[in-house]
Short mmCIF file of C-alpha atoms in Angstrom, two decimals:
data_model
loop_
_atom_site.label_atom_id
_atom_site.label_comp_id
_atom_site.label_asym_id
_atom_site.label_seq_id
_atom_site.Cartn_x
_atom_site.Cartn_y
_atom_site.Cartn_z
CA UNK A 1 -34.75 -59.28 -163.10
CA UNK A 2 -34.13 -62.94 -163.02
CA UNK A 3 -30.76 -65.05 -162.43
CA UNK A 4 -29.58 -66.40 -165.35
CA UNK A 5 -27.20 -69.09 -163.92
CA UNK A 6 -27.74 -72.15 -164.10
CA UNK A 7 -29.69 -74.55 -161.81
CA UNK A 8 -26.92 -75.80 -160.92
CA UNK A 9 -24.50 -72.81 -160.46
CA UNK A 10 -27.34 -71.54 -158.79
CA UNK A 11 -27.16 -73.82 -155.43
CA UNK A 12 -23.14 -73.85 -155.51
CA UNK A 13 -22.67 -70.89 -155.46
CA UNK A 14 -23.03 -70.13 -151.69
CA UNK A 15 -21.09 -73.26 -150.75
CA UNK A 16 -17.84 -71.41 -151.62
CA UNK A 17 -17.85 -68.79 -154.14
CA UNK A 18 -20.21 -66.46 -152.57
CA UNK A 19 -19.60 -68.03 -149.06
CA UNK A 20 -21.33 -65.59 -146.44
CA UNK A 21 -18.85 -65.85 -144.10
CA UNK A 22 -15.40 -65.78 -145.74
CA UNK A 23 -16.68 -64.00 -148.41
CA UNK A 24 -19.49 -61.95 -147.73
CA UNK A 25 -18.95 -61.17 -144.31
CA UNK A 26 -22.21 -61.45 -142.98
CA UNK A 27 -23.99 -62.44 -140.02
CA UNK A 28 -20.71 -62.60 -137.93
CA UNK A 29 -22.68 -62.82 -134.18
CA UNK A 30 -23.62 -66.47 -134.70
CA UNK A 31 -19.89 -67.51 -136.26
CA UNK A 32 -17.97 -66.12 -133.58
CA UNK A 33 -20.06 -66.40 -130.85
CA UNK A 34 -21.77 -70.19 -130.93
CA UNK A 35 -18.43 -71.64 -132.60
CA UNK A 36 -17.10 -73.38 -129.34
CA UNK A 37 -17.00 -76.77 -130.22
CA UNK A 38 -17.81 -78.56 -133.47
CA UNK A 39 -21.38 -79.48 -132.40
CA UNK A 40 -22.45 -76.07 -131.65
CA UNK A 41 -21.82 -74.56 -134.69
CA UNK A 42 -23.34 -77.51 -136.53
CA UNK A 43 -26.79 -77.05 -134.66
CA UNK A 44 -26.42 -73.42 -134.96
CA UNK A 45 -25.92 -73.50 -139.12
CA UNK A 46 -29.12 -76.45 -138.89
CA UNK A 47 -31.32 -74.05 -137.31
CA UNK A 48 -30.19 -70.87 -140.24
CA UNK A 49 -30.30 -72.88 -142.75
CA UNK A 50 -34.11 -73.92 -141.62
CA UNK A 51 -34.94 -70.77 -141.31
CA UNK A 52 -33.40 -69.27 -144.70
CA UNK A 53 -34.91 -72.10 -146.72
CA UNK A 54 -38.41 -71.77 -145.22
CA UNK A 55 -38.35 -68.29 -145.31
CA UNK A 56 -37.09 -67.75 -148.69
CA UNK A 57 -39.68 -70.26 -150.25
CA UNK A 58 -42.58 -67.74 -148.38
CA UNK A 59 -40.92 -64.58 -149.35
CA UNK A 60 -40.44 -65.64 -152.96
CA UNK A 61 -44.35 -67.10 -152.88
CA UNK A 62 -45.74 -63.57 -151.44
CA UNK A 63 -43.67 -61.12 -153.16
CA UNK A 64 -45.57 -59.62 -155.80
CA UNK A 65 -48.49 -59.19 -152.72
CA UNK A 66 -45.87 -57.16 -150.52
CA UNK A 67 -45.90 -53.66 -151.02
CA UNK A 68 -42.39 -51.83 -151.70
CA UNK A 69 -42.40 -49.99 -148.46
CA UNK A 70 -43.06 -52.50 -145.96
CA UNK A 71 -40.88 -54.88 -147.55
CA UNK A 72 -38.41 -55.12 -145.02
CA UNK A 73 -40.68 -55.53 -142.51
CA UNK A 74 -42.71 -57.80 -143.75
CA UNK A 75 -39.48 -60.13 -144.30
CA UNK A 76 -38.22 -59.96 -140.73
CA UNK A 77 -42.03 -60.95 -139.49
CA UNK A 78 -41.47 -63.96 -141.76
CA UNK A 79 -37.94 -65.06 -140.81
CA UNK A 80 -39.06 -63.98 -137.17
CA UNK A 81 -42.06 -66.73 -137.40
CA UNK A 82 -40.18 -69.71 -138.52
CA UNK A 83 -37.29 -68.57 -135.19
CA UNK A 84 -39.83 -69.10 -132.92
CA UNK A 85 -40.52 -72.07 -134.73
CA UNK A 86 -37.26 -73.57 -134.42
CA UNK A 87 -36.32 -72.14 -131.02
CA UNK A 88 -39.71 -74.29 -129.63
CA UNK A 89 -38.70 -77.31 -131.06
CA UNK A 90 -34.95 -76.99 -129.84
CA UNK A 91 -36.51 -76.14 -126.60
CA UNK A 92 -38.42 -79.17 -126.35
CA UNK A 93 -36.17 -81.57 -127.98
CA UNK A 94 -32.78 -80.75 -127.24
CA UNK A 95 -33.13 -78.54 -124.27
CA UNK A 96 -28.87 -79.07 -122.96
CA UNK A 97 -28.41 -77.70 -126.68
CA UNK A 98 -30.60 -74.94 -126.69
CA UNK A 99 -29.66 -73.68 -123.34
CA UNK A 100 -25.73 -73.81 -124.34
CA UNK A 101 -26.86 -71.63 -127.80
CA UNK A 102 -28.80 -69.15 -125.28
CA UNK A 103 -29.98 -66.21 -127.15
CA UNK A 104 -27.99 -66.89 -130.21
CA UNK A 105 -30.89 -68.74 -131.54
CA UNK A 106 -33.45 -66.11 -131.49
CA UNK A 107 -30.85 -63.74 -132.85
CA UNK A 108 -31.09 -65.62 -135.82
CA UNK A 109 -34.34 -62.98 -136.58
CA UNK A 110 -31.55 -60.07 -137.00
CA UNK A 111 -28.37 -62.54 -138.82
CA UNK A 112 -28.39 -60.47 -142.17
CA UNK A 113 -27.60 -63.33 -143.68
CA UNK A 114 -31.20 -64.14 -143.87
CA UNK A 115 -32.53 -61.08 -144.51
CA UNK A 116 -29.82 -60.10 -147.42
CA UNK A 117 -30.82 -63.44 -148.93
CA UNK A 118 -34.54 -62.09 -148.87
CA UNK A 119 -34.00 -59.04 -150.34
CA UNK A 120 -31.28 -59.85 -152.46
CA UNK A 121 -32.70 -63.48 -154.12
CA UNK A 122 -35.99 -64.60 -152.81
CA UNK A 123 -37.79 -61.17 -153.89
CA UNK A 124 -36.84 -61.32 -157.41
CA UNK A 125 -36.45 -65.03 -158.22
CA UNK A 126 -39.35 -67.99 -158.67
CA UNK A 127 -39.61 -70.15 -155.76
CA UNK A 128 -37.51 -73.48 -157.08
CA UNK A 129 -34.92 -71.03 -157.39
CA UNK A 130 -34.80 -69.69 -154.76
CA UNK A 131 -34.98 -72.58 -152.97
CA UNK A 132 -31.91 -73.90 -154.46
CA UNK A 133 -30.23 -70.83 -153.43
CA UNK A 134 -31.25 -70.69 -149.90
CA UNK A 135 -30.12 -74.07 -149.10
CA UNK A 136 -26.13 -73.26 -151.41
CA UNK A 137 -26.04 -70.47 -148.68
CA UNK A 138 -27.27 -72.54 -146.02
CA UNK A 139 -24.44 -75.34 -146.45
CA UNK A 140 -21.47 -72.61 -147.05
CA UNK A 141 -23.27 -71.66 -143.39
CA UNK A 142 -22.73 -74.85 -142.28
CA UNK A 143 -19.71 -75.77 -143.76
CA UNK A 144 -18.07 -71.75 -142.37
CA UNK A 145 -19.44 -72.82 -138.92
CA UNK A 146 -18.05 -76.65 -138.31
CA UNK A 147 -14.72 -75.15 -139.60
CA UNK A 148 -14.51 -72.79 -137.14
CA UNK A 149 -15.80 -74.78 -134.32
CA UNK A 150 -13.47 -77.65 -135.43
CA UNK A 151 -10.39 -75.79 -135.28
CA UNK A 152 -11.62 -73.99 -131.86
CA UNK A 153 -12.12 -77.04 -130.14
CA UNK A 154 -9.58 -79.04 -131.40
CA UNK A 155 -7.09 -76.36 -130.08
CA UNK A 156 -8.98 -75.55 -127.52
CA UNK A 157 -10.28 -78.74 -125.85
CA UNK A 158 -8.24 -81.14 -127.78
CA UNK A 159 -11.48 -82.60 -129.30
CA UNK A 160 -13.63 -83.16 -132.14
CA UNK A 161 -17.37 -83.24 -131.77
CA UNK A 162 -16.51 -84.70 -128.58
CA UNK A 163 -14.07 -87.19 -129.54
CA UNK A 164 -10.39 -86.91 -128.19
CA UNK A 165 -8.05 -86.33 -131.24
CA UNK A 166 -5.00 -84.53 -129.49
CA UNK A 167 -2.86 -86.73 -127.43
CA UNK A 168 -2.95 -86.10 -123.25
CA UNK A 169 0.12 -84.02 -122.62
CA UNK A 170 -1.44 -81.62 -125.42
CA UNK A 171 -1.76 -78.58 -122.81
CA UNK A 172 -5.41 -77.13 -124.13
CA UNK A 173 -5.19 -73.55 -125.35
CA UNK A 174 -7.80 -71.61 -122.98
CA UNK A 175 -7.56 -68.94 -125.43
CA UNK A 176 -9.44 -70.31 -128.40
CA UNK A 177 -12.44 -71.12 -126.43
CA UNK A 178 -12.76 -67.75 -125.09
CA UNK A 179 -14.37 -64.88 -127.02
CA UNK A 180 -10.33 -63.47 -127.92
CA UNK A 181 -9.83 -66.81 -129.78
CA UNK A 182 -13.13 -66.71 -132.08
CA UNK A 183 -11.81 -63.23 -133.49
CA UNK A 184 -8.31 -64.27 -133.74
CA UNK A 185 -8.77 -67.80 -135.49
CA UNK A 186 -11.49 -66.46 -137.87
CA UNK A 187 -9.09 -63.71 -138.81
CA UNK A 188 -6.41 -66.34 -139.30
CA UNK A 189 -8.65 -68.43 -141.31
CA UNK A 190 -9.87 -65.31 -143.89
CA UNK A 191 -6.42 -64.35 -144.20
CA UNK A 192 -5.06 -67.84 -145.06
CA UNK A 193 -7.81 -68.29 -147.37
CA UNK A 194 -7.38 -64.82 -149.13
CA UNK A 195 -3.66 -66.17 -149.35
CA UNK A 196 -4.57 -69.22 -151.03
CA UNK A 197 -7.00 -67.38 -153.37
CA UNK A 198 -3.82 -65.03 -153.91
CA UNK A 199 -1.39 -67.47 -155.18
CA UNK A 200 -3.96 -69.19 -156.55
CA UNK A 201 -4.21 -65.92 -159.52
CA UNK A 202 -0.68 -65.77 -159.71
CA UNK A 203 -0.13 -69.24 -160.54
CA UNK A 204 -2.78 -68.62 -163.62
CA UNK A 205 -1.16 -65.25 -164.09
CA UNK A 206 1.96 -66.71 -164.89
CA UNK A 207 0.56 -69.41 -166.59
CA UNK A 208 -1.07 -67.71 -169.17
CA UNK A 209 2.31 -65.34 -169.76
CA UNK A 210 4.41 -68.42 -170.29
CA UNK A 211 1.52 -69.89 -172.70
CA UNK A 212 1.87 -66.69 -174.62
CA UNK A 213 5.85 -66.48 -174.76
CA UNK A 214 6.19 -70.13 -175.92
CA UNK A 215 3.54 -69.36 -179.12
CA UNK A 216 5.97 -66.17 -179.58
CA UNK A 217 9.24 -68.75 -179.65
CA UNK A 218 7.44 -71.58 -181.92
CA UNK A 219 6.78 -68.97 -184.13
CA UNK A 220 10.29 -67.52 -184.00
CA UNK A 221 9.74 -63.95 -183.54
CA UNK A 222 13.24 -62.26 -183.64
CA UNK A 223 11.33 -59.37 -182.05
CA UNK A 224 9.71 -60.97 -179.51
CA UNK A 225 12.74 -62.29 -177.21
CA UNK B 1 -24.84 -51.45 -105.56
CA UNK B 2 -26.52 -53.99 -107.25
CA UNK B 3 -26.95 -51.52 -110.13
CA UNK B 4 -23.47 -50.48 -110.69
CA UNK B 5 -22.65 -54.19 -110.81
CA UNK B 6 -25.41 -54.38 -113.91
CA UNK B 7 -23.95 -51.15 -114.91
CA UNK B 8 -19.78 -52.24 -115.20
CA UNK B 9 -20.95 -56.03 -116.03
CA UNK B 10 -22.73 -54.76 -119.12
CA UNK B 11 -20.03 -51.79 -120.26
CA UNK B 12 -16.76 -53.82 -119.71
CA UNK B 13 -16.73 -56.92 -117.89
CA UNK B 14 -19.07 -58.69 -120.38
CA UNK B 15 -18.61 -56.09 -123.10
CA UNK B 16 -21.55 -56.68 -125.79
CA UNK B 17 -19.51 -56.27 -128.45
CA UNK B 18 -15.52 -58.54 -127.51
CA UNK B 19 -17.61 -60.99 -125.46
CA UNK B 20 -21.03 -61.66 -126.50
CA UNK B 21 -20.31 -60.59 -129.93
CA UNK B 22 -23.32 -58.44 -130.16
CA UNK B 23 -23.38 -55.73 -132.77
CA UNK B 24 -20.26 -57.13 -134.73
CA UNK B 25 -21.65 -55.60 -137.99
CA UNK B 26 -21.36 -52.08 -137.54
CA UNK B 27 -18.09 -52.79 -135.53
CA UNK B 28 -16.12 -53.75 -138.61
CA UNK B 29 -18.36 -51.82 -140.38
CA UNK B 30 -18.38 -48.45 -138.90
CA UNK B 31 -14.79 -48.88 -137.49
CA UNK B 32 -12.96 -46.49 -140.34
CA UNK B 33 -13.11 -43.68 -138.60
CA UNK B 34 -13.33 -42.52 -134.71
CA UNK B 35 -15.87 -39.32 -135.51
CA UNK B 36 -18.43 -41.78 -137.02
CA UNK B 37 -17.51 -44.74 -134.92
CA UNK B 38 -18.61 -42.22 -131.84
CA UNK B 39 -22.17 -41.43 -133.24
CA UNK B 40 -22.83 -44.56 -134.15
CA UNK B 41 -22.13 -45.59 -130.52
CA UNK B 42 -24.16 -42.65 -129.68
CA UNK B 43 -27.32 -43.61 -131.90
CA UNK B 44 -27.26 -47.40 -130.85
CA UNK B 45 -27.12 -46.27 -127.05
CA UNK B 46 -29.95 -43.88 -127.46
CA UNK B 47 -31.66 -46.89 -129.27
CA UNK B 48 -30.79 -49.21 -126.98
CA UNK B 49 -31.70 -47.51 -123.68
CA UNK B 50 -35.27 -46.81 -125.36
CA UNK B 51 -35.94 -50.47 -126.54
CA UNK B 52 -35.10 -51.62 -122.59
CA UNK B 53 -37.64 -49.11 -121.39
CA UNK B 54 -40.45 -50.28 -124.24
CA UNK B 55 -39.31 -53.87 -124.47
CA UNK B 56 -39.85 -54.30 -120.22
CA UNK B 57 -42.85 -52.63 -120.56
CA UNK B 58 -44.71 -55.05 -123.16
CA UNK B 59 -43.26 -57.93 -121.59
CA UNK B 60 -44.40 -57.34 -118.42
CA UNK B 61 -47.28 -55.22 -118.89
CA UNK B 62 -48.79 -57.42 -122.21
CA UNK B 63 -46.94 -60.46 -123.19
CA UNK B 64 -46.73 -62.48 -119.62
CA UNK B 65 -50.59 -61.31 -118.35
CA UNK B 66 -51.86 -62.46 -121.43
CA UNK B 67 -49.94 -65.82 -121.72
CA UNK B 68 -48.50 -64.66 -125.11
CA UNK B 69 -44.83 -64.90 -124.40
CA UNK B 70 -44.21 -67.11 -127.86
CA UNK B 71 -44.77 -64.02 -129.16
CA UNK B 72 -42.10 -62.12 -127.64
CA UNK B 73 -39.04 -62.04 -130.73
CA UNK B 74 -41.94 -61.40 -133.31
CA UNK B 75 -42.73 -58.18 -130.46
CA UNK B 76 -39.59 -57.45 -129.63
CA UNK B 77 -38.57 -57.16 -133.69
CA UNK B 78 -41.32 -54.98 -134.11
CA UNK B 79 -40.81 -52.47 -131.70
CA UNK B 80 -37.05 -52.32 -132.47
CA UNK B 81 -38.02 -51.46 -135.96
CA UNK B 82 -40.60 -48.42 -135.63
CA UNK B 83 -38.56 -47.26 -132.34
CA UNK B 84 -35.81 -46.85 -134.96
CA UNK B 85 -38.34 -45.36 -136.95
CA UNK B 86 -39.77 -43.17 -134.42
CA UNK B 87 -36.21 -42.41 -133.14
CA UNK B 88 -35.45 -40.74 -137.18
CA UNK B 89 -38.72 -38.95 -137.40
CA UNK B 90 -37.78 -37.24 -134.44
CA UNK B 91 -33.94 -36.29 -134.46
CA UNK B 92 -35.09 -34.83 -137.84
CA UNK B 93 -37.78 -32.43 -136.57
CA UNK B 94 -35.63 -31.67 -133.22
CA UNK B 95 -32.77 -31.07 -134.33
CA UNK B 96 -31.04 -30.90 -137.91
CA UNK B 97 -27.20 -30.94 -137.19
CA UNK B 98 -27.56 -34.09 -135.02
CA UNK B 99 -29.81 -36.13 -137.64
CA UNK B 100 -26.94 -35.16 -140.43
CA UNK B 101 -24.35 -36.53 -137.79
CA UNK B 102 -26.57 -39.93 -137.06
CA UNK B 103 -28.63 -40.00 -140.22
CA UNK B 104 -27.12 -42.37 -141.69
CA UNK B 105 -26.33 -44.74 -139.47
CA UNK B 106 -30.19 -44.96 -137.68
CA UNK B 107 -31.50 -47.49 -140.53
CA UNK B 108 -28.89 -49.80 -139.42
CA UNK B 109 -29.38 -49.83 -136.37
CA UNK B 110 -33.06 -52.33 -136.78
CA UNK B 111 -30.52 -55.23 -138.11
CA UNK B 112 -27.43 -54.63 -134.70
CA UNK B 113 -27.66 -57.53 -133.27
CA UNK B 114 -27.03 -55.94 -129.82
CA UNK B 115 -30.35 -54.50 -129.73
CA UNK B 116 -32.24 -57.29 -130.09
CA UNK B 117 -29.58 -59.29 -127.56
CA UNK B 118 -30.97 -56.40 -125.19
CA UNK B 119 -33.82 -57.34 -125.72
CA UNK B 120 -33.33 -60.66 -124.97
CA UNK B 121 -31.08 -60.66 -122.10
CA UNK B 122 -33.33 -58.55 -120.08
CA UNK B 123 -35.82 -61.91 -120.48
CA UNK B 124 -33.42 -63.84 -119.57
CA UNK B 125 -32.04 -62.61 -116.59
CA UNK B 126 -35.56 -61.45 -114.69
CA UNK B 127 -34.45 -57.40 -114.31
CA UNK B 128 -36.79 -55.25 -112.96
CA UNK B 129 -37.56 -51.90 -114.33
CA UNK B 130 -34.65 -50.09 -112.93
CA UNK B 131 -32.32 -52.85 -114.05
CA UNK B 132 -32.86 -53.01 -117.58
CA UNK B 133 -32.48 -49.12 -118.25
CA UNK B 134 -29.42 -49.37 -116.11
CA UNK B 135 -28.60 -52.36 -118.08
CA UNK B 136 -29.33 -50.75 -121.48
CA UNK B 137 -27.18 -47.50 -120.81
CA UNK B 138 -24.45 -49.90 -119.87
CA UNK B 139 -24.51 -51.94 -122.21
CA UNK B 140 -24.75 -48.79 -124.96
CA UNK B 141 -21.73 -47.10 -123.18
CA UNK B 142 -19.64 -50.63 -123.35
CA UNK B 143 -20.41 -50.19 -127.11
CA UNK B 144 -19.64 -46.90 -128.08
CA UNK B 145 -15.93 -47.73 -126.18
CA UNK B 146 -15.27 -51.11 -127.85
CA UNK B 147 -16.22 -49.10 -131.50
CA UNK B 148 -14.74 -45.78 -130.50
CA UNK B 149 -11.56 -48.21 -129.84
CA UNK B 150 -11.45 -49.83 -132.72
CA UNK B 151 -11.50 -46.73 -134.78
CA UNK B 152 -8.76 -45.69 -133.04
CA UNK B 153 -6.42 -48.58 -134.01
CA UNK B 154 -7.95 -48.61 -137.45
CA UNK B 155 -6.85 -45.00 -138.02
CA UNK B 156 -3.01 -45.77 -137.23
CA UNK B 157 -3.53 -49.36 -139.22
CA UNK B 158 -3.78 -47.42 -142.29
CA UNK B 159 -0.55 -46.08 -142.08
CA UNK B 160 0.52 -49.79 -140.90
CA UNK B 161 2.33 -52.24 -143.77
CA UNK B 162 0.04 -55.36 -143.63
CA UNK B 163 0.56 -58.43 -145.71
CA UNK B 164 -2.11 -58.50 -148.90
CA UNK B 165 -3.77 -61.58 -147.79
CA UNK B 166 -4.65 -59.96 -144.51
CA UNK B 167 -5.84 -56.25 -145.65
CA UNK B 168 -9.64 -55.64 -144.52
CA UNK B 169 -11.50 -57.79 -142.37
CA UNK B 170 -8.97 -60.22 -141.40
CA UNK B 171 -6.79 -57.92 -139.62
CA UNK B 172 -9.74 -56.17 -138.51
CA UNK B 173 -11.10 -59.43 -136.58
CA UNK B 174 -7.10 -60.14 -135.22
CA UNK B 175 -7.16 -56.68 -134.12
CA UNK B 176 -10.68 -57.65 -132.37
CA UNK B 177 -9.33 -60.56 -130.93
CA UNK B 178 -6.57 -58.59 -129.28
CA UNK B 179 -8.84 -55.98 -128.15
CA UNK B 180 -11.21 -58.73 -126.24
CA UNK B 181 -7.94 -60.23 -124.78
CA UNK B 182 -7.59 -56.76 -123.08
CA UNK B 183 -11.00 -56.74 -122.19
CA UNK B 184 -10.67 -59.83 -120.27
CA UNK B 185 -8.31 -58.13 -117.66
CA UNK B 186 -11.64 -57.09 -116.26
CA UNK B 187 -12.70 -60.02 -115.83
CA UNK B 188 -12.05 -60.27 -112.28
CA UNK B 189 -13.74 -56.83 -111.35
CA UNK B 190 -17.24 -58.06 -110.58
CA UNK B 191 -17.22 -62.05 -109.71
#
């Protein structure tokens, strides 16, 4: 079975519609747990999305030589590969970064983000695909995680990728850097979006009822008043 | 000493699950009800004390002698998996009523998060043998309570009257948030 979106549609869709973390739910560890300030969560969605493109471009190369049974497996050797990949190079390149992520960044082996990805896209779809794919659900990564971290640090540091936003007698919220504030705002944010969503339907809802009672008056309908 | 220090560090001080946010999957997954919550617990301790034993043991025994440490998440994944494996095949020729209790929940346990953070923290911080079992049952135990918990609030949220927007995950993770605010009255246990 192939996707029959279009190109198009196809790399979209993760940004929002399908987004893996508002949406989906998946791969929470990494959201709650890197999303400190801004510029964690932006190096943490860099290194997922490297490893979900690269990984879905092998799996959807090799998958007609993977047997059914081992498929799993095979996937998590693959997405385990290109970790150690990354974690090297963050290791060698931007080692205050890496040590601040800690073991977050091999735990991207087991984000089921990745793997889902794998078995739901990669495995069934050609390669351009998904490629296209990979990276949609890479940026709605990216764009999930520098939401959260912006909000966390803004209330909880008073800055923005290290820039001061909030004036000095702001009185920084302890909270929302510590682990109780990653649940709480994230559960804030999903409910306000939900909300939006929401109204969003009930605005077209009653939209499409007044469309249909103004063709019933234009026509006159004794009956339909 | 030193060992109940790894023991209450890993099971409520720096609970996997409200403060490394280890294992969050199965937490708002599994949360519905306490019965299931429990065995899950169960299962991912049993798992989890097994993976310290076999994941010190090719660390120390294989990886470092042999200068392959770059190898170690590849390893570590591995043995995770068929201990998990291993771990099913077993339960189901031991003993029948427990696999129906944990069945289900066993496959799911390759992809927690916390096992693999097990794992890797026991790297990390240099435990010896002793350590990282006392480290792994600790660190199970801290689990099963933060899910066991959960399912408990969960339960009397049903009957609760929560705004639309909010029903599902987004309460769940408030609820979460609240929890790991309790959690953090601990804090000041072990400094």
């Amino acid at each position: 079975m192939s996707s029959k979106l279009s190109l198009y549609k196809e790399f979209t869709k993760g940004i929002w519609e399908q987004n893996t973390t508002f949406k989906q739910i998946l791969g929470m560890c990494p959201v709650l747990a890197v999303t400190v300030s801004a510029i964690n969560g932006l190096a943490m969605a860099l290194a997922t999305t490297f490893v979900l493109v690269f990984s879905s471009i092998i799996v959807a190369i090799v998958k007609k030589l993977i047997p059914d049974q081992v498929r799993i497996a095979a996937y998590i050797l693959i997405i385990a590969t290109f970790v150690t990949i990354v974690d090297m190079v963050m290791k060698a390149s931007y080692p205050d970064l890496s040590k601040s992520l800690g073991p977050y960044i091999p735990l991207i082996v087991v984000n089921c983000v990745i793997l889902g990805r794998q078995e739901a896209f990669a495995s069934k779809n050609t390669v351009f695909r998904s490629f296209l794919d990979a990276v949609g659900m890479g940026a709605g990564v990216l764009l999930s995680l520098i939401l959260l971290g912006a909000v966390r640090e803004l209330f909880g540091s008073g800055t923005i990728f290290g820039i001061q936003l909030l004036p000095d007698f702001y009185e920084p919220m302890l909270v929302m850097i510590l682990p109780a504030g990653a649940f709480i705002t994230l559960g804030l944010m999903m409910g306000l979006f939900n909300q939006i969503a929401l109204s969003n339907k009930e605005k077209q809802r009653k939209k499409t009822i007044e469309k249909y009672l103004s063709t019933k008056n234009s026509i006159n309908d004794p009956v339909g008043v | 000493m030193e060992l109940l220090v790894i023991f209450f560090g890993a099971a409520v001080v720096n609970n996997f699950v409200l403060s490394y946010f280890l294992g969050i999957c199965p937490f708002i997954g599994v949360s519905n009800k306490i019965s299931s919550a429990f065995s899950m617990g169960l299962a991912a301790t049993f798992v989890m004390v097994l993976t310290a034993i076999v994941s010190w043991l090719i660390y120390n025994l294989i990886l470092v002698p042999y200068d392959l440490d770059f190898l170690q998440y590849v390893a570590f994944i591995l043995v995770i998996a068929s201990l998990v494996q291993f771990v099913e095949m077993f339960i189901k020729k031991m003993s029948r009523p427990l696999y129906r209790a944990l069945g289900i929940f066993l496959p799911l346990i390759t992809t927690n998060c916390a096992i693999l953070g097990l794992a890797l923290f026991i790297v990390l911080r240099d435990y010896s043998f002793v350590e990282s079992v006392v480290f792994g049952v600790g660190a199970g135990a801290g689990f099963t309570l933060a899910i066991t918990i959960m399912a408990g609030i969960r339960e009397e949220l049903d009957l609760a009257d929560v705004p639309k927007a909010f029903q599902g995950a987004p309460i769940t993770l408030i609820v979460a948030g609240i929890l790991a605010l309790a959690f953090m009255g601990f804090a000041g246990m072990i400094s």
